[in-house]
Every structure is written in structure tokens, then in C-alpha cells.
Short mmCIF file of C-alpha atoms in Angstrom, two decimals:
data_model
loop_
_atom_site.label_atom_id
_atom_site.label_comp_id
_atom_site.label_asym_id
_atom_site.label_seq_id
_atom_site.Cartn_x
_atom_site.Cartn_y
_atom_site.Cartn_z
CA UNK A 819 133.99 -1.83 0.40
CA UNK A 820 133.13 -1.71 3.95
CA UNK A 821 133.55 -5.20 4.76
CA UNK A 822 135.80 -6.16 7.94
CA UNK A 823 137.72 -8.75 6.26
CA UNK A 824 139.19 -6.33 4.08
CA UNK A 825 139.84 -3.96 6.80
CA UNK A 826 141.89 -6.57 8.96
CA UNK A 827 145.78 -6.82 8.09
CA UNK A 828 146.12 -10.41 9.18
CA UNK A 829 143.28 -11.53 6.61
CA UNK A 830 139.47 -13.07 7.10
CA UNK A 831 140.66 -15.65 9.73
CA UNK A 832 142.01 -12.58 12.04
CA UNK A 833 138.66 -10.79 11.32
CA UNK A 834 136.93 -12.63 14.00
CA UNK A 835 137.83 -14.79 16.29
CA UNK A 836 136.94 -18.66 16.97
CA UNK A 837 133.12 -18.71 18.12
CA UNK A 838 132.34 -20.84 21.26
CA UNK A 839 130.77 -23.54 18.71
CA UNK A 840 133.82 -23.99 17.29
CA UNK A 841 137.25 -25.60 17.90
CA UNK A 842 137.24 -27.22 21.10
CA UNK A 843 133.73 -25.66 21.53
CA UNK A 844 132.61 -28.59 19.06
CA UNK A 845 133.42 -31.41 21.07
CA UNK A 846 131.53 -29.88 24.37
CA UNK A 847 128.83 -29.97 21.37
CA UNK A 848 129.95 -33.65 20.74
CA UNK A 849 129.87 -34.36 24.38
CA UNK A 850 127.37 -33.28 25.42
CA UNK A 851 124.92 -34.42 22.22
CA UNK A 852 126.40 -38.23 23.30
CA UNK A 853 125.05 -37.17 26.95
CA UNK A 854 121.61 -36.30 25.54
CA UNK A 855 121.66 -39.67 23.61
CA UNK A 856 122.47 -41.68 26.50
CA UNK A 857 120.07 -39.77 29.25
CA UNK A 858 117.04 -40.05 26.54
CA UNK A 859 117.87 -43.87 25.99
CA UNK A 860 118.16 -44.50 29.94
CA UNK A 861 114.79 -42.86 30.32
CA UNK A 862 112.76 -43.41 27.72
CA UNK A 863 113.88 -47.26 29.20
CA UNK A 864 113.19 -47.11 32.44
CA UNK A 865 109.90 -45.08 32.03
CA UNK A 866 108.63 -47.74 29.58
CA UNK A 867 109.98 -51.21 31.30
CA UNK A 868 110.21 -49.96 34.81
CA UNK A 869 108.34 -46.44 35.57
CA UNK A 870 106.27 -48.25 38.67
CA UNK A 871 109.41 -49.16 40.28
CA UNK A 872 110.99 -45.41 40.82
CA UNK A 873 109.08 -42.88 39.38
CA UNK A 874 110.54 -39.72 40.25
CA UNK A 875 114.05 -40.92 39.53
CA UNK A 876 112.95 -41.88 36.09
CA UNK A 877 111.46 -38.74 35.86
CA UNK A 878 114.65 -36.74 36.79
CA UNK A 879 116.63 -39.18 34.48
CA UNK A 880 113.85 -37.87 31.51
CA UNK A 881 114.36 -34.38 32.93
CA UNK A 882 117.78 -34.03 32.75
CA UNK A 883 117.78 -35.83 29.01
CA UNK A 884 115.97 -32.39 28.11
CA UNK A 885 118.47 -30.42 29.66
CA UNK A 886 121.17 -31.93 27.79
CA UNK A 887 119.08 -31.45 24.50
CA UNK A 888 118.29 -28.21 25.06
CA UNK A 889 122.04 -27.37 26.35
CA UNK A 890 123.38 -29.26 23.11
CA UNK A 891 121.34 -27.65 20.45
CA UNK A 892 121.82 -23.90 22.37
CA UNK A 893 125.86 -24.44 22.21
CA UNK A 894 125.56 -25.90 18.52
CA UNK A 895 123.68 -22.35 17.43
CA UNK A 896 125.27 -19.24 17.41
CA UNK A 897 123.93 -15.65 19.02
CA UNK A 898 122.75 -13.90 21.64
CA UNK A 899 119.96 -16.00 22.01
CA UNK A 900 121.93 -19.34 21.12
CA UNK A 901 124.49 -18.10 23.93
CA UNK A 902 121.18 -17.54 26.34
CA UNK A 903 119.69 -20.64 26.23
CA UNK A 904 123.27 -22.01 26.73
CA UNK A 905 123.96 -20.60 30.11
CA UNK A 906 120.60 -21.21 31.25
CA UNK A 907 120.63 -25.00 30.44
CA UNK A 908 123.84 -25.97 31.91
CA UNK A 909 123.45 -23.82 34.91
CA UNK A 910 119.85 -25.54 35.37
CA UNK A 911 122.52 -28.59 34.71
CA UNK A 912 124.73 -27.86 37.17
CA UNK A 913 122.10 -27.34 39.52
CA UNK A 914 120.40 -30.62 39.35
CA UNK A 915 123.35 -32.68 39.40
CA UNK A 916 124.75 -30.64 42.74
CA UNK A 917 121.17 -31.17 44.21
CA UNK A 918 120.62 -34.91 43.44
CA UNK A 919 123.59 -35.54 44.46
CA UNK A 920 123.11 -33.76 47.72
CA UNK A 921 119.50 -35.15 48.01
CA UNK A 922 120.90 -38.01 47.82
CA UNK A 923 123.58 -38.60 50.20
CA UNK A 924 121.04 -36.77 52.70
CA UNK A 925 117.88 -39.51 52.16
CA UNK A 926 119.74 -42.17 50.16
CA UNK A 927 117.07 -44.16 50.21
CA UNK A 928 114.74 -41.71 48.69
CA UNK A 929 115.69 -42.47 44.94
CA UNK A 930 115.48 -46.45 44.85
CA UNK A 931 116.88 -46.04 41.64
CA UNK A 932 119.98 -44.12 40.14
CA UNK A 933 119.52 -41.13 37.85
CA UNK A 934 121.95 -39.73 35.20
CA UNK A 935 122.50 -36.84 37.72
CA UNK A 936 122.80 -39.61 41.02
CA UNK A 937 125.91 -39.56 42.99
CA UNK A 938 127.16 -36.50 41.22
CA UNK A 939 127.16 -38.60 38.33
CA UNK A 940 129.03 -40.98 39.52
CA UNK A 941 127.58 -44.34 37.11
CA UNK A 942 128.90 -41.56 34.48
CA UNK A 943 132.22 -41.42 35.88
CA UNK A 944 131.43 -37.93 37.17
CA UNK A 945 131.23 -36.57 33.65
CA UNK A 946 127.63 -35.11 34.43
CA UNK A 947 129.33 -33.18 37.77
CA UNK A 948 132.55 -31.87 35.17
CA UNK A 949 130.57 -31.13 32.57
CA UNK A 950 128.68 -28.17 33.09
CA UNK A 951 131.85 -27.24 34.96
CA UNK A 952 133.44 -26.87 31.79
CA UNK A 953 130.24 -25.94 29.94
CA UNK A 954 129.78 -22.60 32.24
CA UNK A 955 133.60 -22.05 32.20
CA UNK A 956 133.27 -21.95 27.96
CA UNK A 957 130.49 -19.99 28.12
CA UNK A 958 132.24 -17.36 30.49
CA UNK A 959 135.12 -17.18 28.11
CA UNK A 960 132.89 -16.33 25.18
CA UNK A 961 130.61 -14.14 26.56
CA UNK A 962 131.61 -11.10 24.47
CA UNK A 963 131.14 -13.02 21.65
CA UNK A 964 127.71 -13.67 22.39
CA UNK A 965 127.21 -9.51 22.65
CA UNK A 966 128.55 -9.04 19.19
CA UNK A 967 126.69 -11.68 17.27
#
């Protein structure tokens, strides 16, 4: 009779509190699973219909779908591991989108073609600049959680 949810006055709910996967943590899931969609999609296009054209900005496009895969499935999971591979992916997130967008407005012709991450995300209306914004801010707030899992 060791079990924490008896021991809690306020019952199983107040035994724990809300993981980061849950709650509003669920629709950064949601958000960023329809991200990982849409980058796959716009890369899998362009390398198949276009890849001669621009090949490194398809390739960043096909790079930053598997960011957003990896970043989805590691804020879907729960753990210290889960938690991990979290941070790591949308700080390698934030990092690409911050330097593309830098590379670009510094050799703007260097990228004939847009990536997801181009402009700061800007063909995304900036979602892909906000995102892991958000994304490290949730992660921050549940890092304790992460410890105790």
C-alpha cells in the first residue's frame, strides 16, 4: 500500500502533475506533427520534380522535415530520454531557421529557391521562427518532469 495515489489528499489527478505531452503540450505535438507533414511533402516534391534546380535548398527543406519528425515523435514520448531528444531537436530547429534566415538575407541569392526554414519562415507565416520558441520555452517549464520520469 505504498502507492502515491493513495498517499496524496487531493486524489490520483493531484498525484502528479500534467506531463509536457499533455494539455497544451498536445497541440505543440499537433503542430508540430502538421509541420513534419508539410516539410516532408515540400521536399520529397521538390527533390523528385525539381532537385537540379536548387539542390541544397531542397536538401535543407528534407533536412529540416527530419527535424520536425524527430522533434514530434521526442515531445509525443515521455522520459528522460523522450525529454532529450526533445531539446536537442528543436534547438537544432531553432538553429537552422535563425541561420537560413541569416544566410539568407546575407547572400540572398545563394538559395534560388525557398526552404521551410527561408526568411525565418516567413512562406510559413513565421510559424517555423515561433515555434521552437515555444517548443524550448515548454521544454524549460517541464524540465523537472523529465528528471522524475
Amino acid at each position: 500500500m505504498n502507492n502515491p495515489e493513495h498517499n496524496s489528499p487531493d486524489g490520483p489527478a493531484a498525484a502528479e502533475p500534467a506531463g509536457r505531452n499533455a494539455g497544451p503540450g498536445r497541440l505543440l505535438v499537433a503542430v508540430y506533427a502538421v509541420f513534419a507533414l508539410a516539410a516532408t511533402a515540400r521536399a520529397g516534391f521538390q527533390i523528385a520534380t525539381k532537385f537540379d534546380h536548387a539542390p541544397v535548398a531542397y536538401l535543407l527543406s528534407a533536412f529540416a522535415a527530419v527535424v520536425y519528425i524527430v522533434a514530434t515523435v521526442g515531445l509525443a514520448r515521455s522520459g528522460p530520454g523522450a525529454y532529450k531528444v526533445s531539446v536537442a531537436a528543436v534547438s537544432i530547429e531553432m538553429l537552422g531557421v535563425l541561420a537560413v534566415g541569416v544566410f539568407g538575407l546575407v547572400s540572398p541569392g545563394a538559395l534560388p529557391d525557398d526552404t521551410v526554414w527561408s526568411g525565418f519562415g516567413s512562406g510559413y507565416g513565421y510559424v517555423p521562427l515561433l515555434l521552437p520558441a515555444l517548443g524550448l520555452w515548454w521544454l524549460y517549464r517541464h524540465r523537472g518532469a523529465a528528471k522524475d520520469s
